[in-house]
mmCIF file of C-alpha atoms in Angstrom:
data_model
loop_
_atom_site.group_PDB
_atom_site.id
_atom_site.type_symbol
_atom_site.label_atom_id
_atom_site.label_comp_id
_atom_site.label_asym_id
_atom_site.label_seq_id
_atom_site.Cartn_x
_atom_site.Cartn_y
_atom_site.Cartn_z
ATOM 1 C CA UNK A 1427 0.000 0.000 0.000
ATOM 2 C CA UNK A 1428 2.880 2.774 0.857
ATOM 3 C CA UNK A 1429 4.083 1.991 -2.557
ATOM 4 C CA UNK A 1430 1.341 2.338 -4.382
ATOM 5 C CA UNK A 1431 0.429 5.431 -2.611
ATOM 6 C CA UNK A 1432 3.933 7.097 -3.111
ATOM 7 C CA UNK A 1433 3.478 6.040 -7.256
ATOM 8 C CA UNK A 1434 -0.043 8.148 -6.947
ATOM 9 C CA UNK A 1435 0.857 10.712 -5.151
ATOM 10 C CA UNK A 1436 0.503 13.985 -6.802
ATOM 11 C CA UNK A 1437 -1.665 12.334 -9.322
ATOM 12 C CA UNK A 1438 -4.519 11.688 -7.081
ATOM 13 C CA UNK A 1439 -6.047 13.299 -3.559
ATOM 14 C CA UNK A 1440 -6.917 10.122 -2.268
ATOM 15 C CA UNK A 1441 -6.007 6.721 -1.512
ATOM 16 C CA UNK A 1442 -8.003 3.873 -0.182
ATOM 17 C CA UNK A 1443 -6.102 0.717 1.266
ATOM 18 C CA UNK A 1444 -7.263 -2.133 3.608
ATOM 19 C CA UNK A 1445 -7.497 -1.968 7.258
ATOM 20 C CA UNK A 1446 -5.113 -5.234 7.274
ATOM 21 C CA UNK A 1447 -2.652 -2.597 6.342
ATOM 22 C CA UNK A 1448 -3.647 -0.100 8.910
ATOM 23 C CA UNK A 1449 -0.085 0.231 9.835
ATOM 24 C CA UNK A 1450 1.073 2.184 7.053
ATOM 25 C CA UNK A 1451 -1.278 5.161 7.635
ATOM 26 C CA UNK A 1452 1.410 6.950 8.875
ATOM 27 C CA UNK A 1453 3.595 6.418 6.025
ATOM 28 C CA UNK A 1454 1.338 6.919 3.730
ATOM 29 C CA UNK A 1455 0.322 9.927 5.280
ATOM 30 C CA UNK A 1456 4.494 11.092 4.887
ATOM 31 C CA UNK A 1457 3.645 11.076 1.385
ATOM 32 C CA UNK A 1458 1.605 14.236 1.813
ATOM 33 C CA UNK A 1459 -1.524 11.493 0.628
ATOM 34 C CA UNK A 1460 -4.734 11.634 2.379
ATOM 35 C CA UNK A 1461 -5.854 8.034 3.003
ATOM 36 C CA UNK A 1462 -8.430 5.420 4.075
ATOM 37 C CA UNK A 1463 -8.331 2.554 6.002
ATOM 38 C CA UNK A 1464 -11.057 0.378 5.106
ATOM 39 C CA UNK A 1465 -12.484 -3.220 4.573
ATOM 40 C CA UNK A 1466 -11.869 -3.688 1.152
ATOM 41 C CA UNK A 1467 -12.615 -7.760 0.447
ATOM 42 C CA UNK A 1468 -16.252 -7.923 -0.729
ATOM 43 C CA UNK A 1469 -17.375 -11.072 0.276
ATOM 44 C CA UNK A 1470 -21.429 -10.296 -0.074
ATOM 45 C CA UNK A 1471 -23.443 -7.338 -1.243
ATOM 46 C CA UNK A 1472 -23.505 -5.696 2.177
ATOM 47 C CA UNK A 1473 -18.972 -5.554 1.976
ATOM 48 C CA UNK A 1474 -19.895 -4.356 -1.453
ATOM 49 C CA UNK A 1475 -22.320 -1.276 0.081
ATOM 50 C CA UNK A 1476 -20.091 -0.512 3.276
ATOM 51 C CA UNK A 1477 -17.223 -0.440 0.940
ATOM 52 C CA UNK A 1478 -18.968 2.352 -1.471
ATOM 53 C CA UNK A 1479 -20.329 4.370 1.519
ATOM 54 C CA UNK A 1480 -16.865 4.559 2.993
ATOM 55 C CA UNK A 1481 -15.386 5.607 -0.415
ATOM 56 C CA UNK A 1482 -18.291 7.928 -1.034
ATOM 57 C CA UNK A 1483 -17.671 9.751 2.267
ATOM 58 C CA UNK A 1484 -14.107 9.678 1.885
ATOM 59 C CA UNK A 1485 -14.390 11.797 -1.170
ATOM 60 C CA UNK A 1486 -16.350 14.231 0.040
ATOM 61 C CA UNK A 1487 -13.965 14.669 2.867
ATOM 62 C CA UNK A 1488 -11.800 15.070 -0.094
ATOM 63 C CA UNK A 1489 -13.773 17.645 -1.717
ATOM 64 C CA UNK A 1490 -14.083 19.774 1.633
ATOM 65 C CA UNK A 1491 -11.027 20.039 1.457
ATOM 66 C CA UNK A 1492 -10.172 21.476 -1.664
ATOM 67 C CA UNK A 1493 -12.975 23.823 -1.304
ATOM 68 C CA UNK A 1494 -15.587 22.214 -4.025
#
């Protein structure tokens, strides 16, 4: 996940990695990236909505932000 965020990082405002990986927050965070710890396996529908709702309100965190 660091890696991935550091390779996005000025290309995107947001990153969304796995709670499994909660542990690189901070690092990510070093990156000047704002991120997302979530549950991202989808085993049924209701993974499937908690993960959207998360990444819905994460983005308009994300759009606060920037003043949209």
């Amino acid at each position: 996940a660091q890696s991935v965020a550091k390779h996005y990082c000025g290309l995107v405002d947001g990153f969304v990695f796995d709670r499994v990986d909660q542990h690189l927050a901070g690092p990510i965070a070093a990156v000047k990236m704002h991120a997302l710890a979530t549950q991202t396996i989808m085993w049924d529908a209701e993974d499937r909505v908690a993960l959207a709702r998360d990444c819905i309100a994460f983005a308009e965190r994300l759009l606060e932000r920037a003043g949209a």
